[in-house]
Amino acid sequence: MAIKMIVMDMDGTLYRNDKSIDPSTIEILKQCQQQGIVLVLASGRNCSDLLKVTDILDMRETGYIVGINGLEIMCLKDGSHEVEGQLDSKDASYVFKLAHRYDLKGIAFTFERFYFYVKPYHRWWNRILSFFEGKLKEIGFEGEMVNNCYLKHPDDLIEPAINKLILQDDKIVQLKPKLMSALADYDVMIVGPRWLEIMKKGISKGKGVLKVAQRLGISRDEIMCFGDAENDLSMIECAKYGIAMGNAMENVKAAAYYVTDPNMQQGITKAIEHFKDELYER
């Protein structure tokens, strides 16, 4: 069977470290589309954040986005947008109490804004650093986010539905066993050395990818997925051609069908060239 769909994570995969895309990768992905292959972006980011990338790759006629780790799916041709599996304020309270217990930074993502919970001294320290460095330093994002809301207590109400929850700190990997045990009722993934994402049970990139494939009549044996972090594991495992980047976490590499070069060394381009017979077989 020929590969009919290529799915790509963003950070650490399609994106280089400076958030750019290698020109050779852009070109080969456009060639794939000309051969009738569907492109899908699968990210922890919102669908709306990735629309500029779909324009770079000329995806608007046939492509899809699986956003927020599978919570949302967007068809680019007609603009349809499905959302399934959001969390609520009780979930945030539970996670933020863990943040308080272990002195971590907690973040709740909604479509409207970002809610932060940290112990007060973290905020005071960031204000001091902001003053001396001459730029705003936000908890978790170094000033990249806008429309933030800081909570005083873990139980403070968050009215909008929550897309995902984050725990962040240098201690995340060290605390992983304790956090995994405490968060057994959720799907939990480390996506970076300081970054742990928490989703409602059963929501994953893999599930989102298979929804798109089912809609298009594409089987698992016709899917190629690229990823590097734990939130990519479900889609690496759901596709026949699960490809780990050379910079991927070790458990992602272990689950992969094939390991390509890192994101800084044209890893996607080289994997597509390696499997060109399966891609263009008709």
PDB file of C-alpha atoms in Angstrom:
ATOM      1  CA  MET A   1       0.000   0.000   0.000  1.00  0.00           C
ATOM      2  CA  ALA A   2       1.202   3.512  -0.774  1.00  0.00           C
ATOM      3  CA  ILE A   3       1.429   6.230   1.854  1.00  0.00           C
ATOM      4  CA  LYS A   4      -1.524   8.595   1.426  1.00  0.00           C
ATOM      5  CA  MET A   5      -1.171  10.851   4.470  1.00  0.00           C
ATOM      6  CA  ILE A   6       1.846  12.511   6.132  1.00  0.00           C
ATOM      7  CA  VAL A   7       1.396  13.836   9.670  1.00  0.00           C
ATOM      8  CA  MET A   8       3.911  16.136  11.337  1.00  0.00           C
ATOM      9  CA  ASP A   9       4.419  17.464  14.828  1.00  0.00           C
ATOM     10  CA  MET A  10       5.655  21.060  14.912  1.00  0.00           C
ATOM     11  CA  ASP A  11       8.199  21.930  17.632  1.00  0.00           C
ATOM     12  CA  GLY A  12      11.296  19.773  17.351  1.00  0.00           C
ATOM     13  CA  THR A  13       9.964  18.111  14.197  1.00  0.00           C
ATOM     14  CA  LEU A  14       8.770  20.287  11.303  1.00  0.00           C
ATOM     15  CA  TYR A  15      10.128  23.402  12.997  1.00  0.00           C
ATOM     16  CA  ARG A  16      13.835  23.933  13.315  1.00  0.00           C
ATOM     17  CA  ASN A  17      15.007  25.306  16.654  1.00  0.00           C
ATOM     18  CA  ASP A  18      14.369  28.902  15.537  1.00  0.00           C
ATOM     19  CA  LYS A  19      10.770  28.011  14.509  1.00  0.00           C
ATOM     20  CA  SER A  20      11.628  28.143  10.800  1.00  0.00           C
ATOM     21  CA  ILE A  21      11.063  25.297   8.303  1.00  0.00           C
ATOM     22  CA  ASP A  22      13.892  23.989   6.154  1.00  0.00           C
ATOM     23  CA  PRO A  23      13.342  25.026   2.497  1.00  0.00           C
ATOM     24  CA  SER A  24      14.027  21.466   1.292  1.00  0.00           C
ATOM     25  CA  THR A  25      11.254  20.209   3.565  1.00  0.00           C
ATOM     26  CA  ILE A  26       8.807  22.781   2.240  1.00  0.00           C
ATOM     27  CA  GLU A  27       9.609  21.762  -1.322  1.00  0.00           C
ATOM     28  CA  ILE A  28       9.320  18.003  -0.801  1.00  0.00           C
ATOM     29  CA  LEU A  29       6.043  18.362   1.098  1.00  0.00           C
ATOM     30  CA  LYS A  30       4.597  20.396  -1.761  1.00  0.00           C
ATOM     31  CA  GLN A  31       5.703  17.654  -4.160  1.00  0.00           C
ATOM     32  CA  CYS A  32       3.964  15.061  -1.985  1.00  0.00           C
ATOM     33  CA  GLN A  33       0.710  17.008  -2.213  1.00  0.00           C
ATOM     34  CA  GLN A  34       1.036  17.163  -5.979  1.00  0.00           C
ATOM     35  CA  GLN A  35       1.129  13.346  -5.882  1.00  0.00           C
ATOM     36  CA  GLY A  36      -2.185  13.328  -3.979  1.00  0.00           C
ATOM     37  CA  ILE A  37      -0.773  12.846  -0.462  1.00  0.00           C
ATOM     38  CA  VAL A  38      -2.689  14.639   2.329  1.00  0.00           C
ATOM     39  CA  LEU A  39      -0.655  16.707   4.796  1.00  0.00           C
ATOM     40  CA  VAL A  40      -1.685  17.000   8.452  1.00  0.00           C
ATOM     41  CA  LEU A  41      -0.125  19.189  11.140  1.00  0.00           C
ATOM     42  CA  ALA A  42      -0.484  17.636  14.614  1.00  0.00           C
ATOM     43  CA  SER A  43       0.539  19.884  17.468  1.00  0.00           C
ATOM     44  CA  GLY A  44       0.039  20.815  21.090  1.00  0.00           C
ATOM     45  CA  ARG A  45      -0.657  24.300  19.717  1.00  0.00           C
ATOM     46  CA  ASN A  46      -4.073  25.641  18.738  1.00  0.00           C
ATOM     47  CA  CYS A  47      -5.242  25.117  15.159  1.00  0.00           C
ATOM     48  CA  SER A  48      -5.489  28.882  14.675  1.00  0.00           C
ATOM     49  CA  ASP A  49      -1.806  29.287  15.609  1.00  0.00           C
ATOM     50  CA  LEU A  50      -0.783  27.054  12.695  1.00  0.00           C
ATOM     51  CA  LEU A  51      -2.709  28.607   9.822  1.00  0.00           C
ATOM     52  CA  LYS A  52       0.348  30.582   8.689  1.00  0.00           C
ATOM     53  CA  VAL A  53       2.235  27.288   8.348  1.00  0.00           C
ATOM     54  CA  THR A  54      -0.511  25.787   6.188  1.00  0.00           C
ATOM     55  CA  ASP A  55      -0.066  28.715   3.810  1.00  0.00           C
ATOM     56  CA  ILE A  56       3.691  28.139   3.628  1.00  0.00           C
ATOM     57  CA  LEU A  57       3.045  24.494   2.705  1.00  0.00           C
ATOM     58  CA  ASP A  58       0.100  25.243   0.329  1.00  0.00           C
ATOM     59  CA  MET A  59      -2.196  23.000   2.428  1.00  0.00           C
ATOM     60  CA  ARG A  60      -5.416  25.008   2.239  1.00  0.00           C
ATOM     61  CA  GLU A  61      -7.125  22.855  -0.400  1.00  0.00           C
ATOM     62  CA  THR A  62      -6.593  19.378   1.038  1.00  0.00           C
ATOM     63  CA  GLY A  63      -4.849  19.615   4.438  1.00  0.00           C
ATOM     64  CA  TYR A  64      -5.929  19.196   8.050  1.00  0.00           C
ATOM     65  CA  ILE A  65      -4.754  20.329  11.473  1.00  0.00           C
ATOM     66  CA  VAL A  66      -4.962  18.196  14.615  1.00  0.00           C
ATOM     67  CA  GLY A  67      -4.540  20.777  17.368  1.00  0.00           C
ATOM     68  CA  ILE A  68      -4.031  20.751  21.147  1.00  0.00           C
ATOM     69  CA  ASN A  69      -2.848  17.123  21.199  1.00  0.00           C
ATOM     70  CA  GLY A  70      -5.949  15.841  19.408  1.00  0.00           C
ATOM     71  CA  LEU A  71      -8.569  17.925  21.188  1.00  0.00           C
ATOM     72  CA  GLU A  72      -9.437  19.858  18.014  1.00  0.00           C
ATOM     73  CA  ILE A  73      -9.524  18.973  14.318  1.00  0.00           C
ATOM     74  CA  MET A  74      -9.739  21.504  11.497  1.00  0.00           C
ATOM     75  CA  CYS A  75     -10.428  20.815   7.821  1.00  0.00           C
ATOM     76  CA  LEU A  76      -8.685  23.586   5.927  1.00  0.00           C
ATOM     77  CA  LYS A  77     -10.814  23.389   2.777  1.00  0.00           C
ATOM     78  CA  ASP A  78     -14.158  24.119   4.428  1.00  0.00           C
ATOM     79  CA  GLY A  79     -12.951  25.559   7.753  1.00  0.00           C
ATOM     80  CA  SER A  80     -14.902  23.033   9.826  1.00  0.00           C
ATOM     81  CA  HIS A  81     -13.645  22.752  13.398  1.00  0.00           C
ATOM     82  CA  GLU A  82     -14.378  19.948  15.874  1.00  0.00           C
ATOM     83  CA  VAL A  83     -13.555  20.136  19.604  1.00  0.00           C
ATOM     84  CA  GLU A  84     -13.832  17.169  21.964  1.00  0.00           C
ATOM     85  CA  GLY A  85     -12.554  16.396  25.466  1.00  0.00           C
ATOM     86  CA  GLN A  86     -12.040  19.680  27.331  1.00  0.00           C
ATOM     87  CA  LEU A  87     -11.276  19.916  31.050  1.00  0.00           C
ATOM     88  CA  ASP A  88     -12.892  22.172  33.659  1.00  0.00           C
ATOM     89  CA  SER A  89     -12.076  24.246  36.729  1.00  0.00           C
ATOM     90  CA  LYS A  90     -12.147  21.211  39.048  1.00  0.00           C
ATOM     91  CA  ASP A  91      -9.418  19.597  36.967  1.00  0.00           C
ATOM     92  CA  ALA A  92      -7.368  22.793  37.134  1.00  0.00           C
ATOM     93  CA  SER A  93      -7.793  23.001  40.903  1.00  0.00           C
ATOM     94  CA  TYR A  94      -6.535  19.439  41.325  1.00  0.00           C
ATOM     95  CA  VAL A  95      -3.490  20.055  39.100  1.00  0.00           C
ATOM     96  CA  PHE A  96      -2.704  23.436  40.661  1.00  0.00           C
ATOM     97  CA  LYS A  97      -2.730  21.863  44.137  1.00  0.00           C
ATOM     98  CA  LEU A  98      -0.011  19.522  42.848  1.00  0.00           C
ATOM     99  CA  ALA A  99       1.834  22.586  41.566  1.00  0.00           C
ATOM    100  CA  HIS A 100       1.595  24.094  45.046  1.00  0.00           C
ATOM    101  CA  ARG A 101       2.709  20.881  46.785  1.00  0.00           C
ATOM    102  CA  TYR A 102       5.795  20.398  44.612  1.00  0.00           C
ATOM    103  CA  ASP A 103       6.545  24.105  44.015  1.00  0.00           C
ATOM    104  CA  LEU A 104       5.860  23.940  40.266  1.00  0.00           C
ATOM    105  CA  LYS A 105       4.324  26.414  37.841  1.00  0.00           C
ATOM    106  CA  GLY A 106       0.792  25.567  36.700  1.00  0.00           C
ATOM    107  CA  ILE A 107      -0.858  26.783  33.499  1.00  0.00           C
ATOM    108  CA  ALA A 108      -4.396  26.283  32.150  1.00  0.00           C
ATOM    109  CA  PHE A 109      -4.947  26.870  28.416  1.00  0.00           C
ATOM    110  CA  THR A 110      -8.363  28.005  27.212  1.00  0.00           C
ATOM    111  CA  PHE A 111      -9.344  29.463  23.857  1.00  0.00           C
ATOM    112  CA  GLU A 112      -9.912  32.822  25.561  1.00  0.00           C
ATOM    113  CA  ARG A 113      -6.812  33.246  27.731  1.00  0.00           C
ATOM    114  CA  PHE A 114      -4.117  31.578  29.831  1.00  0.00           C
ATOM    115  CA  TYR A 115      -4.466  31.048  33.584  1.00  0.00           C
ATOM    116  CA  PHE A 116      -1.370  30.721  35.766  1.00  0.00           C
ATOM    117  CA  TYR A 117      -0.936  29.449  39.285  1.00  0.00           C
ATOM    118  CA  VAL A 118       2.408  29.829  41.059  1.00  0.00           C
ATOM    119  CA  LYS A 119       3.417  30.556  44.622  1.00  0.00           C
ATOM    120  CA  PRO A 120       3.551  34.338  45.187  1.00  0.00           C
ATOM    121  CA  TYR A 121       7.334  34.541  45.508  1.00  0.00           C
ATOM    122  CA  HIS A 122       7.739  33.333  41.887  1.00  0.00           C
ATOM    123  CA  ARG A 123       5.757  36.315  40.640  1.00  0.00           C
ATOM    124  CA  TRP A 124       7.678  38.742  42.837  1.00  0.00           C
ATOM    125  CA  TRP A 125      10.989  37.319  41.610  1.00  0.00           C
ATOM    126  CA  ASN A 126       9.912  37.659  37.982  1.00  0.00           C
ATOM    127  CA  ARG A 127       8.945  41.279  38.603  1.00  0.00           C
ATOM    128  CA  ILE A 128      12.408  41.944  40.015  1.00  0.00           C
ATOM    129  CA  LEU A 129      14.045  40.270  36.998  1.00  0.00           C
ATOM    130  CA  SER A 130      11.798  42.231  34.628  1.00  0.00           C
ATOM    131  CA  PHE A 131      12.923  45.482  36.247  1.00  0.00           C
ATOM    132  CA  PHE A 132      16.638  44.734  36.049  1.00  0.00           C
ATOM    133  CA  GLU A 133      16.579  43.133  32.584  1.00  0.00           C
ATOM    134  CA  GLY A 134      14.332  45.790  31.089  1.00  0.00           C
ATOM    135  CA  LYS A 135      11.818  43.356  29.597  1.00  0.00           C
ATOM    136  CA  LEU A 136       8.704  41.583  30.797  1.00  0.00           C
ATOM    137  CA  LYS A 137       9.322  38.057  32.048  1.00  0.00           C
ATOM    138  CA  GLU A 138       6.146  36.021  32.311  1.00  0.00           C
ATOM    139  CA  ILE A 139       5.839  32.750  34.187  1.00  0.00           C
ATOM    140  CA  GLY A 140       6.451  29.922  31.701  1.00  0.00           C
ATOM    141  CA  PHE A 141       6.571  31.930  28.490  1.00  0.00           C
ATOM    142  CA  GLU A 142       9.085  34.777  28.915  1.00  0.00           C
ATOM    143  CA  GLY A 143       6.507  37.334  27.803  1.00  0.00           C
ATOM    144  CA  GLU A 144       5.322  35.536  24.659  1.00  0.00           C
ATOM    145  CA  MET A 145       1.719  35.260  25.820  1.00  0.00           C
ATOM    146  CA  VAL A 146      -0.877  37.998  26.172  1.00  0.00           C
ATOM    147  CA  ASN A 147      -4.194  38.161  28.004  1.00  0.00           C
ATOM    148  CA  ASN A 148      -2.858  36.219  30.986  1.00  0.00           C
ATOM    149  CA  CYS A 149      -4.682  35.771  34.294  1.00  0.00           C
ATOM    150  CA  TYR A 150      -2.821  34.975  37.517  1.00  0.00           C
ATOM    151  CA  LEU A 151      -4.717  33.003  40.161  1.00  0.00           C
ATOM    152  CA  LYS A 152      -4.158  33.626  43.855  1.00  0.00           C
ATOM    153  CA  HIS A 153      -5.348  30.191  44.997  1.00  0.00           C
ATOM    154  CA  PRO A 154      -5.483  26.731  43.357  1.00  0.00           C
ATOM    155  CA  ASP A 155      -9.276  26.664  43.873  1.00  0.00           C
ATOM    156  CA  ASP A 156      -9.952  29.960  42.070  1.00  0.00           C
ATOM    157  CA  LEU A 157     -12.712  29.468  39.489  1.00  0.00           C
ATOM    158  CA  ILE A 158     -11.848  29.239  35.783  1.00  0.00           C
ATOM    159  CA  GLU A 159     -15.100  29.703  33.886  1.00  0.00           C
ATOM    160  CA  PRO A 160     -14.141  28.839  30.259  1.00  0.00           C
ATOM    161  CA  ALA A 161     -13.586  25.218  29.273  1.00  0.00           C
ATOM    162  CA  ILE A 162      -9.910  24.254  29.542  1.00  0.00           C
ATOM    163  CA  ASN A 163      -8.060  22.711  26.608  1.00  0.00           C
ATOM    164  CA  LYS A 164      -5.038  21.395  28.497  1.00  0.00           C
ATOM    165  CA  LEU A 165      -3.128  21.851  31.732  1.00  0.00           C
ATOM    166  CA  ILE A 166       0.621  22.280  32.144  1.00  0.00           C
ATOM    167  CA  LEU A 167       3.073  21.705  34.959  1.00  0.00           C
ATOM    168  CA  GLN A 168       6.421  23.352  34.411  1.00  0.00           C
ATOM    169  CA  ASP A 169       9.751  23.400  36.223  1.00  0.00           C
ATOM    170  CA  ASP A 170      13.296  22.045  36.111  1.00  0.00           C
ATOM    171  CA  LYS A 171      12.134  19.277  38.484  1.00  0.00           C
ATOM    172  CA  ILE A 172       9.561  17.781  36.092  1.00  0.00           C
ATOM    173  CA  VAL A 173      11.613  14.778  34.940  1.00  0.00           C
ATOM    174  CA  GLN A 174      12.753  14.051  38.489  1.00  0.00           C
ATOM    175  CA  LEU A 175       9.153  14.211  39.763  1.00  0.00           C
ATOM    176  CA  LYS A 176       7.647  12.260  36.872  1.00  0.00           C
ATOM    177  CA  PRO A 177       6.897   9.026  38.824  1.00  0.00           C
ATOM    178  CA  LYS A 178       5.054  10.911  41.578  1.00  0.00           C
ATOM    179  CA  LEU A 179       3.180  13.103  39.125  1.00  0.00           C
ATOM    180  CA  MET A 180       2.180  10.168  36.904  1.00  0.00           C
ATOM    181  CA  SER A 181       0.759   8.391  39.954  1.00  0.00           C
ATOM    182  CA  ALA A 182      -1.145  11.467  41.119  1.00  0.00           C
ATOM    183  CA  LEU A 183      -2.475  12.106  37.597  1.00  0.00           C
ATOM    184  CA  ALA A 184      -3.508   8.529  36.767  1.00  0.00           C
ATOM    185  CA  ASP A 185      -7.002   9.685  35.726  1.00  0.00           C
ATOM    186  CA  TYR A 186      -5.535  11.860  32.948  1.00  0.00           C
ATOM    187  CA  ASP A 187      -3.302  11.393  29.917  1.00  0.00           C
ATOM    188  CA  VAL A 188       0.077  12.841  30.897  1.00  0.00           C
ATOM    189  CA  MET A 189       3.025  13.533  28.571  1.00  0.00           C
ATOM    190  CA  ILE A 190       6.457  15.099  28.971  1.00  0.00           C
ATOM    191  CA  VAL A 191       7.037  17.240  25.889  1.00  0.00           C
ATOM    192  CA  GLY A 192      10.267  18.896  27.022  1.00  0.00           C
ATOM    193  CA  PRO A 193      12.739  18.772  29.916  1.00  0.00           C
ATOM    194  CA  ARG A 194      10.683  21.303  31.909  1.00  0.00           C
ATOM    195  CA  TRP A 195       7.190  20.770  30.457  1.00  0.00           C
ATOM    196  CA  LEU A 196       4.470  18.231  31.317  1.00  0.00           C
ATOM    197  CA  GLU A 197       1.094  18.348  29.535  1.00  0.00           C
ATOM    198  CA  ILE A 198      -2.142  16.987  30.983  1.00  0.00           C
ATOM    199  CA  MET A 199      -5.156  16.071  28.848  1.00  0.00           C
ATOM    200  CA  LYS A 200      -8.495  14.417  29.490  1.00  0.00           C
ATOM    201  CA  LYS A 201      -8.175  10.630  29.361  1.00  0.00           C
ATOM    202  CA  GLY A 202      -8.500   9.315  25.800  1.00  0.00           C
ATOM    203  CA  ILE A 203      -7.589  12.569  24.029  1.00  0.00           C
ATOM    204  CA  SER A 204      -4.427  12.193  21.955  1.00  0.00           C
ATOM    205  CA  LYS A 205      -2.810  13.110  18.679  1.00  0.00           C
ATOM    206  CA  GLY A 206      -3.126   9.482  17.580  1.00  0.00           C
ATOM    207  CA  LYS A 207      -6.882   9.499  18.080  1.00  0.00           C
ATOM    208  CA  GLY A 208      -7.165  12.781  16.160  1.00  0.00           C
ATOM    209  CA  VAL A 209      -5.032  11.462  13.301  1.00  0.00           C
ATOM    210  CA  LEU A 210      -7.169   8.323  13.002  1.00  0.00           C
ATOM    211  CA  LYS A 211     -10.339  10.456  12.902  1.00  0.00           C
ATOM    212  CA  VAL A 212      -8.948  12.356   9.929  1.00  0.00           C
ATOM    213  CA  ALA A 213      -7.838   9.130   8.262  1.00  0.00           C
ATOM    214  CA  GLN A 214     -11.266   7.534   8.724  1.00  0.00           C
ATOM    215  CA  ARG A 215     -12.927  10.574   7.184  1.00  0.00           C
ATOM    216  CA  LEU A 216     -10.676  10.229   4.133  1.00  0.00           C
ATOM    217  CA  GLY A 217     -10.862   6.435   3.860  1.00  0.00           C
ATOM    218  CA  ILE A 218      -7.161   6.034   4.656  1.00  0.00           C
ATOM    219  CA  SER A 219      -5.883   3.018   6.614  1.00  0.00           C
ATOM    220  CA  ARG A 220      -3.157   2.920   9.284  1.00  0.00           C
ATOM    221  CA  ASP A 221      -0.860   1.243   6.762  1.00  0.00           C
ATOM    222  CA  GLU A 222      -1.119   4.347   4.567  1.00  0.00           C
ATOM    223  CA  ILE A 223      -0.098   6.882   7.243  1.00  0.00           C
ATOM    224  CA  MET A 224       3.365   8.330   7.942  1.00  0.00           C
ATOM    225  CA  CYS A 225       3.732  10.268  11.240  1.00  0.00           C
ATOM    226  CA  PHE A 226       6.712  12.327  12.413  1.00  0.00           C
ATOM    227  CA  GLY A 227       7.336  13.301  16.048  1.00  0.00           C
ATOM    228  CA  ASP A 228       9.864  13.816  18.811  1.00  0.00           C
ATOM    229  CA  ALA A 229       8.113  13.990  22.226  1.00  0.00           C
ATOM    230  CA  GLU A 230       5.767  11.945  24.416  1.00  0.00           C
ATOM    231  CA  ASN A 231       2.671  13.697  23.094  1.00  0.00           C
ATOM    232  CA  ASP A 232       3.651  12.253  19.685  1.00  0.00           C
ATOM    233  CA  LEU A 233       3.830   8.651  20.910  1.00  0.00           C
ATOM    234  CA  SER A 234       0.162   7.883  20.229  1.00  0.00           C
ATOM    235  CA  MET A 235       0.455   8.867  16.563  1.00  0.00           C
ATOM    236  CA  ILE A 236       3.869   7.223  16.146  1.00  0.00           C
ATOM    237  CA  GLU A 237       2.237   4.004  17.368  1.00  0.00           C
ATOM    238  CA  CYS A 238      -1.026   4.313  15.423  1.00  0.00           C
ATOM    239  CA  ALA A 239       0.615   4.542  11.984  1.00  0.00           C
ATOM    240  CA  LYS A 240       2.580   1.916  10.103  1.00  0.00           C
ATOM    241  CA  TYR A 241       5.251   4.491   9.279  1.00  0.00           C
ATOM    242  CA  GLY A 242       5.853   6.027  12.700  1.00  0.00           C
ATOM    243  CA  ILE A 243       9.000   8.135  12.267  1.00  0.00           C
ATOM    244  CA  ALA A 244      10.993   9.497  15.233  1.00  0.00           C
ATOM    245  CA  MET A 245      13.253  12.477  14.688  1.00  0.00           C
ATOM    246  CA  GLY A 246      16.932  12.055  15.529  1.00  0.00           C
ATOM    247  CA  ASN A 247      16.422  14.534  18.368  1.00  0.00           C
ATOM    248  CA  ALA A 248      13.409  12.619  19.750  1.00  0.00           C
ATOM    249  CA  MET A 249      13.055  11.329  23.303  1.00  0.00           C
ATOM    250  CA  GLU A 250      14.398   7.808  23.727  1.00  0.00           C
ATOM    251  CA  ASN A 251      10.962   6.245  24.371  1.00  0.00           C
ATOM    252  CA  VAL A 252       9.697   7.802  21.127  1.00  0.00           C
ATOM    253  CA  LYS A 253      12.644   6.363  19.199  1.00  0.00           C
ATOM    254  CA  ALA A 254      12.022   2.962  20.776  1.00  0.00           C
ATOM    255  CA  ALA A 255       8.392   2.986  19.578  1.00  0.00           C
ATOM    256  CA  ALA A 256       9.185   4.182  16.056  1.00  0.00           C
ATOM    257  CA  TYR A 257       9.201   2.190  12.830  1.00  0.00           C
ATOM    258  CA  TYR A 258      12.167   4.276  11.679  1.00  0.00           C
ATOM    259  CA  VAL A 259      14.448   6.957  13.160  1.00  0.00           C
ATOM    260  CA  THR A 260      15.456   9.783  10.837  1.00  0.00           C
ATOM    261  CA  ASP A 261      17.920  12.652  11.262  1.00  0.00           C
ATOM    262  CA  PRO A 262      17.250  15.519  13.718  1.00  0.00           C
ATOM    263  CA  ASN A 263      15.001  18.485  12.952  1.00  0.00           C
ATOM    264  CA  MET A 264      18.103  20.640  12.371  1.00  0.00           C
ATOM    265  CA  GLN A 265      19.418  18.225   9.733  1.00  0.00           C
ATOM    266  CA  GLN A 266      16.483  17.891   7.300  1.00  0.00           C
ATOM    267  CA  GLY A 267      15.075  14.861   9.110  1.00  0.00           C
ATOM    268  CA  ILE A 268      11.640  14.962   7.439  1.00  0.00           C
ATOM    269  CA  THR A 269      13.121  15.443   3.962  1.00  0.00           C
ATOM    270  CA  LYS A 270      15.522  12.527   4.413  1.00  0.00           C
ATOM    271  CA  ALA A 271      12.811  10.171   5.694  1.00  0.00           C
ATOM    272  CA  ILE A 272      10.508  10.982   2.777  1.00  0.00           C
ATOM    273  CA  GLU A 273      13.366  10.325   0.375  1.00  0.00           C
ATOM    274  CA  HIS A 274      14.140   7.049   2.191  1.00  0.00           C
ATOM    275  CA  PHE A 275      10.535   5.858   1.757  1.00  0.00           C
ATOM    276  CA  LYS A 276       9.962   7.360  -1.693  1.00  0.00           C
ATOM    277  CA  ASP A 277       8.964   4.011  -3.214  1.00  0.00           C
ATOM    278  CA  GLU A 278       6.126   3.641  -0.687  1.00  0.00           C
ATOM    279  CA  LEU A 279       5.116   7.271  -1.079  1.00  0.00           C
ATOM    280  CA  TYR A 280       4.766   7.315  -4.830  1.00  0.00           C
ATOM    281  CA  GLU A 281       3.622   3.749  -5.473  1.00  0.00           C
ATOM    282  CA  ARG A 282       0.286   3.841  -7.307  1.00  0.00           C
TER     283      ARG A 282
END
